[in-house]
């Protein structure tokens, strides 16, 4: 059974940095297109960044200046590197990955990782 997992969240001061990781497990699971989303407290989940199966990257407005999404093919891991974090960046960050499990392609959400930016 395929599982998508995020890691790397934590508490950082304003102006700090974090790098989140997204991986998939389960048999021969391999990720293709991957998105990062975030959900601030009391608000809806919104897209932050996306990397295509061909490693083309896109970002939500205002994210490209401080966020970088990239892939390590050897580790089959997608990262979200975040700089200059602000309190408004706080929330649960989710990975949404297109995964091939050896038989079919499906998309999965991870459980999320909490990012808290302190004042």
mmCIF file with all atom_site columns, C-alpha atoms in Angstrom:
data_model
loop_
_atom_site.group_PDB
_atom_site.id
_atom_site.type_symbol
_atom_site.label_atom_id
_atom_site.label_alt_id
_atom_site.label_comp_id
_atom_site.label_asym_id
_atom_site.label_entity_id
_atom_site.label_seq_id
_atom_site.pdbx_PDB_ins_code
_atom_site.Cartn_x
_atom_site.Cartn_y
_atom_site.Cartn_z
_atom_site.occupancy
_atom_site.B_iso_or_equiv
_atom_site.pdbx_formal_charge
_atom_site.auth_seq_id
_atom_site.auth_comp_id
_atom_site.auth_asym_id
_atom_site.auth_atom_id
_atom_site.pdbx_PDB_model_num
ATOM 1   C CA . UNK A 1 1   ? 0.000  0.000  0.000   1.00 0.00 ? 1   UNK A CA 1
ATOM 2   C CA . UNK A 1 2   ? 1.416  3.359  -1.023  1.00 0.00 ? 2   UNK A CA 1
ATOM 3   C CA . UNK A 1 3   ? 1.973  5.991  1.620   1.00 0.00 ? 3   UNK A CA 1
ATOM 4   C CA . UNK A 1 4   ? 3.161  9.531  1.077   1.00 0.00 ? 4   UNK A CA 1
ATOM 5   C CA . UNK A 1 5   ? 4.991  11.072 4.010   1.00 0.00 ? 5   UNK A CA 1
ATOM 6   C CA . UNK A 1 6   ? 6.206  14.542 4.852   1.00 0.00 ? 6   UNK A CA 1
ATOM 7   C CA . UNK A 1 7   ? 8.919  15.424 7.324   1.00 0.00 ? 7   UNK A CA 1
ATOM 8   C CA . UNK A 1 8   ? 11.013 18.386 8.350   1.00 0.00 ? 8   UNK A CA 1
ATOM 9   C CA . UNK A 1 9   ? 8.463  20.638 9.993   1.00 0.00 ? 9   UNK A CA 1
ATOM 10  C CA . UNK A 1 10  ? 9.156  22.418 13.245  1.00 0.00 ? 10  UNK A CA 1
ATOM 11  C CA . UNK A 1 11  ? 9.264  25.721 15.071  1.00 0.00 ? 11  UNK A CA 1
ATOM 12  C CA . UNK A 1 12  ? 11.488 28.469 13.686  1.00 0.00 ? 12  UNK A CA 1
ATOM 13  C CA . UNK A 1 13  ? 11.861 32.162 14.476  1.00 0.00 ? 13  UNK A CA 1
ATOM 14  C CA . UNK A 1 14  ? 10.788 34.839 12.014  1.00 0.00 ? 14  UNK A CA 1
ATOM 15  C CA . UNK A 1 15  ? 13.341 35.000 9.230   1.00 0.00 ? 15  UNK A CA 1
ATOM 16  C CA . UNK A 1 16  ? 14.371 31.396 9.713   1.00 0.00 ? 16  UNK A CA 1
ATOM 17  C CA . UNK A 1 17  ? 14.566 28.551 7.221   1.00 0.00 ? 17  UNK A CA 1
ATOM 18  C CA . UNK A 1 18  ? 13.230 25.026 6.931   1.00 0.00 ? 18  UNK A CA 1
ATOM 19  C CA . UNK A 1 19  ? 13.421 22.277 4.356   1.00 0.00 ? 19  UNK A CA 1
ATOM 20  C CA . UNK A 1 20  ? 10.502 19.877 4.119   1.00 0.00 ? 20  UNK A CA 1
ATOM 21  C CA . UNK A 1 21  ? 10.776 16.427 2.556   1.00 0.00 ? 21  UNK A CA 1
ATOM 22  C CA . UNK A 1 22  ? 8.196  14.290 0.772   1.00 0.00 ? 22  UNK A CA 1
ATOM 23  C CA . UNK A 1 23  ? 8.692  10.601 0.094   1.00 0.00 ? 23  UNK A CA 1
ATOM 24  C CA . UNK A 1 24  ? 6.542  7.655  -0.947  1.00 0.00 ? 24  UNK A CA 1
ATOM 25  C CA . UNK A 1 25  ? 6.735  4.122  0.351   1.00 0.00 ? 25  UNK A CA 1
ATOM 26  C CA . UNK A 1 26  ? 5.087  0.868  -0.607  1.00 0.00 ? 26  UNK A CA 1
ATOM 27  C CA . UNK A 1 27  ? 6.580  -1.675 -2.933  1.00 0.00 ? 27  UNK A CA 1
ATOM 28  C CA . UNK A 1 28  ? 8.152  -0.053 -5.970  1.00 0.00 ? 28  UNK A CA 1
ATOM 29  C CA . UNK A 1 29  ? 6.391  3.279  -5.436  1.00 0.00 ? 29  UNK A CA 1
ATOM 30  C CA . UNK A 1 30  ? 7.892  6.085  -7.478  1.00 0.00 ? 30  UNK A CA 1
ATOM 31  C CA . UNK A 1 31  ? 6.786  9.692  -7.429  1.00 0.00 ? 31  UNK A CA 1
ATOM 32  C CA . UNK A 1 32  ? 6.128  11.759 -10.523 1.00 0.00 ? 32  UNK A CA 1
ATOM 33  C CA . UNK A 1 33  ? 4.377  15.138 -10.274 1.00 0.00 ? 33  UNK A CA 1
ATOM 34  C CA . UNK A 1 34  ? 4.408  16.439 -6.694  1.00 0.00 ? 34  UNK A CA 1
ATOM 35  C CA . UNK A 1 35  ? 2.744  19.419 -5.101  1.00 0.00 ? 35  UNK A CA 1
ATOM 36  C CA . UNK A 1 36  ? 3.191  21.139 -1.772  1.00 0.00 ? 36  UNK A CA 1
ATOM 37  C CA . UNK A 1 37  ? 0.134  22.685 -0.158  1.00 0.00 ? 37  UNK A CA 1
ATOM 38  C CA . UNK A 1 38  ? -0.305 24.434 3.139   1.00 0.00 ? 38  UNK A CA 1
ATOM 39  C CA . UNK A 1 39  ? -3.204 25.054 5.456   1.00 0.00 ? 39  UNK A CA 1
ATOM 40  C CA . UNK A 1 40  ? -2.911 27.948 7.902   1.00 0.00 ? 40  UNK A CA 1
ATOM 41  C CA . UNK A 1 41  ? -4.915 27.696 11.117  1.00 0.00 ? 41  UNK A CA 1
ATOM 42  C CA . UNK A 1 42  ? -8.608 28.247 10.415  1.00 0.00 ? 42  UNK A CA 1
ATOM 43  C CA . UNK A 1 43  ? -8.081 28.652 6.684   1.00 0.00 ? 43  UNK A CA 1
ATOM 44  C CA . UNK A 1 44  ? -8.367 26.523 3.568   1.00 0.00 ? 44  UNK A CA 1
ATOM 45  C CA . UNK A 1 45  ? -5.593 24.440 2.129   1.00 0.00 ? 45  UNK A CA 1
ATOM 46  C CA . UNK A 1 46  ? -3.818 26.223 -0.725  1.00 0.00 ? 46  UNK A CA 1
ATOM 47  C CA . UNK A 1 47  ? -1.204 25.243 -3.253  1.00 0.00 ? 47  UNK A CA 1
ATOM 48  C CA . UNK A 1 48  ? 2.340  26.475 -2.652  1.00 0.00 ? 48  UNK A CA 1
ATOM 49  C CA . UNK A 1 49  ? 4.462  24.861 -5.348  1.00 0.00 ? 49  UNK A CA 1
ATOM 50  C CA . UNK A 1 50  ? 4.515  22.067 -7.899  1.00 0.00 ? 50  UNK A CA 1
ATOM 51  C CA . UNK A 1 51  ? 7.173  20.037 -9.662  1.00 0.00 ? 51  UNK A CA 1
ATOM 52  C CA . UNK A 1 52  ? 6.188  18.089 -12.761 1.00 0.00 ? 52  UNK A CA 1
ATOM 53  C CA . UNK A 1 53  ? 7.396  14.646 -13.746 1.00 0.00 ? 53  UNK A CA 1
ATOM 54  C CA . UNK A 1 54  ? 9.878  16.457 -15.978 1.00 0.00 ? 54  UNK A CA 1
ATOM 55  C CA . UNK A 1 55  ? 11.012 18.686 -13.090 1.00 0.00 ? 55  UNK A CA 1
ATOM 56  C CA . UNK A 1 56  ? 9.317  21.822 -14.357 1.00 0.00 ? 56  UNK A CA 1
ATOM 57  C CA . UNK A 1 57  ? 8.481  23.950 -11.318 1.00 0.00 ? 57  UNK A CA 1
ATOM 58  C CA . UNK A 1 58  ? 5.644  26.386 -10.679 1.00 0.00 ? 58  UNK A CA 1
ATOM 59  C CA . UNK A 1 59  ? 4.818  28.463 -7.616  1.00 0.00 ? 59  UNK A CA 1
ATOM 60  C CA . UNK A 1 60  ? 1.841  30.241 -6.168  1.00 0.00 ? 60  UNK A CA 1
ATOM 61  C CA . UNK A 1 61  ? 2.006  34.018 -6.329  1.00 0.00 ? 61  UNK A CA 1
ATOM 62  C CA . UNK A 1 62  ? 4.610  35.416 -3.981  1.00 0.00 ? 62  UNK A CA 1
ATOM 63  C CA . UNK A 1 63  ? 6.178  32.056 -3.167  1.00 0.00 ? 63  UNK A CA 1
ATOM 64  C CA . UNK A 1 64  ? 8.949  31.867 -5.720  1.00 0.00 ? 64  UNK A CA 1
ATOM 65  C CA . UNK A 1 65  ? 11.058 34.512 -3.992  1.00 0.00 ? 65  UNK A CA 1
ATOM 66  C CA . UNK A 1 66  ? 11.383 32.510 -0.780  1.00 0.00 ? 66  UNK A CA 1
ATOM 67  C CA . UNK A 1 67  ? 10.452 28.896 -1.591  1.00 0.00 ? 67  UNK A CA 1
ATOM 68  C CA . UNK A 1 68  ? 12.194 26.358 -3.794  1.00 0.00 ? 68  UNK A CA 1
ATOM 69  C CA . UNK A 1 69  ? 10.795 22.985 -4.773  1.00 0.00 ? 69  UNK A CA 1
ATOM 70  C CA . UNK A 1 70  ? 13.228 20.407 -6.089  1.00 0.00 ? 70  UNK A CA 1
ATOM 71  C CA . UNK A 1 71  ? 13.691 16.668 -6.480  1.00 0.00 ? 71  UNK A CA 1
ATOM 72  C CA . UNK A 1 72  ? 16.440 14.210 -5.614  1.00 0.00 ? 72  UNK A CA 1
ATOM 73  C CA . UNK A 1 73  ? 15.928 11.417 -8.142  1.00 0.00 ? 73  UNK A CA 1
ATOM 74  C CA . UNK A 1 74  ? 18.280 8.998  -6.433  1.00 0.00 ? 74  UNK A CA 1
ATOM 75  C CA . UNK A 1 75  ? 16.347 9.272  -3.173  1.00 0.00 ? 75  UNK A CA 1
ATOM 76  C CA . UNK A 1 76  ? 12.965 9.684  -4.889  1.00 0.00 ? 76  UNK A CA 1
ATOM 77  C CA . UNK A 1 77  ? 12.349 12.607 -2.554  1.00 0.00 ? 77  UNK A CA 1
ATOM 78  C CA . UNK A 1 78  ? 10.886 16.032 -3.239  1.00 0.00 ? 78  UNK A CA 1
ATOM 79  C CA . UNK A 1 79  ? 11.894 18.945 -1.052  1.00 0.00 ? 79  UNK A CA 1
ATOM 80  C CA . UNK A 1 80  ? 10.431 22.320 -0.261  1.00 0.00 ? 80  UNK A CA 1
ATOM 81  C CA . UNK A 1 81  ? 13.158 24.689 0.842   1.00 0.00 ? 81  UNK A CA 1
ATOM 82  C CA . UNK A 1 82  ? 11.835 27.759 2.618   1.00 0.00 ? 82  UNK A CA 1
ATOM 83  C CA . UNK A 1 83  ? 13.746 30.938 3.483   1.00 0.00 ? 83  UNK A CA 1
ATOM 84  C CA . UNK A 1 84  ? 12.830 34.119 5.282   1.00 0.00 ? 84  UNK A CA 1
ATOM 85  C CA . UNK A 1 85  ? 9.877  32.514 7.016   1.00 0.00 ? 85  UNK A CA 1
ATOM 86  C CA . UNK A 1 86  ? 7.183  34.770 8.413   1.00 0.00 ? 86  UNK A CA 1
ATOM 87  C CA . UNK A 1 87  ? 4.424  34.032 10.940  1.00 0.00 ? 87  UNK A CA 1
ATOM 88  C CA . UNK A 1 88  ? 1.932  33.956 8.046   1.00 0.00 ? 88  UNK A CA 1
ATOM 89  C CA . UNK A 1 89  ? 3.805  30.933 6.690   1.00 0.00 ? 89  UNK A CA 1
ATOM 90  C CA . UNK A 1 90  ? 2.718  28.899 9.704   1.00 0.00 ? 90  UNK A CA 1
ATOM 91  C CA . UNK A 1 91  ? 0.419  25.971 9.089   1.00 0.00 ? 91  UNK A CA 1
ATOM 92  C CA . UNK A 1 92  ? 0.307  22.336 8.169   1.00 0.00 ? 92  UNK A CA 1
ATOM 93  C CA . UNK A 1 93  ? 2.244  21.587 4.992   1.00 0.00 ? 93  UNK A CA 1
ATOM 94  C CA . UNK A 1 94  ? 0.990  18.713 2.880   1.00 0.00 ? 94  UNK A CA 1
ATOM 95  C CA . UNK A 1 95  ? 2.535  16.804 0.047   1.00 0.00 ? 95  UNK A CA 1
ATOM 96  C CA . UNK A 1 96  ? 0.277  15.644 -2.786  1.00 0.00 ? 96  UNK A CA 1
ATOM 97  C CA . UNK A 1 97  ? 2.093  13.178 -4.988  1.00 0.00 ? 97  UNK A CA 1
ATOM 98  C CA . UNK A 1 98  ? 1.376  11.310 -8.188  1.00 0.00 ? 98  UNK A CA 1
ATOM 99  C CA . UNK A 1 99  ? 2.760  7.836  -7.517  1.00 0.00 ? 99  UNK A CA 1
ATOM 100 C CA . UNK A 1 100 ? 3.253  4.807  -9.723  1.00 0.00 ? 100 UNK A CA 1
ATOM 101 C CA . UNK A 1 101 ? 3.050  1.655  -7.606  1.00 0.00 ? 101 UNK A CA 1
ATOM 102 C CA . UNK A 1 102 ? 4.197  -0.770 -10.276 1.00 0.00 ? 102 UNK A CA 1
ATOM 103 C CA . UNK A 1 103 ? 0.704  -1.238 -11.669 1.00 0.00 ? 103 UNK A CA 1
ATOM 104 C CA . UNK A 1 104 ? -1.055 2.080  -11.857 1.00 0.00 ? 104 UNK A CA 1
ATOM 105 C CA . UNK A 1 105 ? -0.647 5.800  -11.294 1.00 0.00 ? 105 UNK A CA 1
ATOM 106 C CA . UNK A 1 106 ? -2.616 7.342  -8.444  1.00 0.00 ? 106 UNK A CA 1
ATOM 107 C CA . UNK A 1 107 ? -2.409 10.517 -6.380  1.00 0.00 ? 107 UNK A CA 1
ATOM 108 C CA . UNK A 1 108 ? -2.011 10.562 -2.618  1.00 0.00 ? 108 UNK A CA 1
ATOM 109 C CA . UNK A 1 109 ? -1.989 13.111 0.181   1.00 0.00 ? 109 UNK A CA 1
ATOM 110 C CA . UNK A 1 110 ? 0.443  12.840 3.038   1.00 0.00 ? 110 UNK A CA 1
ATOM 111 C CA . UNK A 1 111 ? -0.554 13.390 6.664   1.00 0.00 ? 111 UNK A CA 1
ATOM 112 C CA . UNK A 1 112 ? 1.105  16.781 6.795   1.00 0.00 ? 112 UNK A CA 1
ATOM 113 C CA . UNK A 1 113 ? 3.903  18.327 8.796   1.00 0.00 ? 113 UNK A CA 1
ATOM 114 C CA . UNK A 1 114 ? 3.456  21.315 11.090  1.00 0.00 ? 114 UNK A CA 1
ATOM 115 C CA . UNK A 1 115 ? 5.424  24.499 10.480  1.00 0.00 ? 115 UNK A CA 1
ATOM 116 C CA . UNK A 1 116 ? 5.268  27.189 13.135  1.00 0.00 ? 116 UNK A CA 1
ATOM 117 C CA . UNK A 1 117 ? 7.021  30.516 12.685  1.00 0.00 ? 117 UNK A CA 1
ATOM 118 C CA . UNK A 1 118 ? 7.299  32.362 15.962  1.00 0.00 ? 118 UNK A CA 1
ATOM 119 C CA . UNK A 1 119 ? 7.164  36.155 16.302  1.00 0.00 ? 119 UNK A CA 1
#
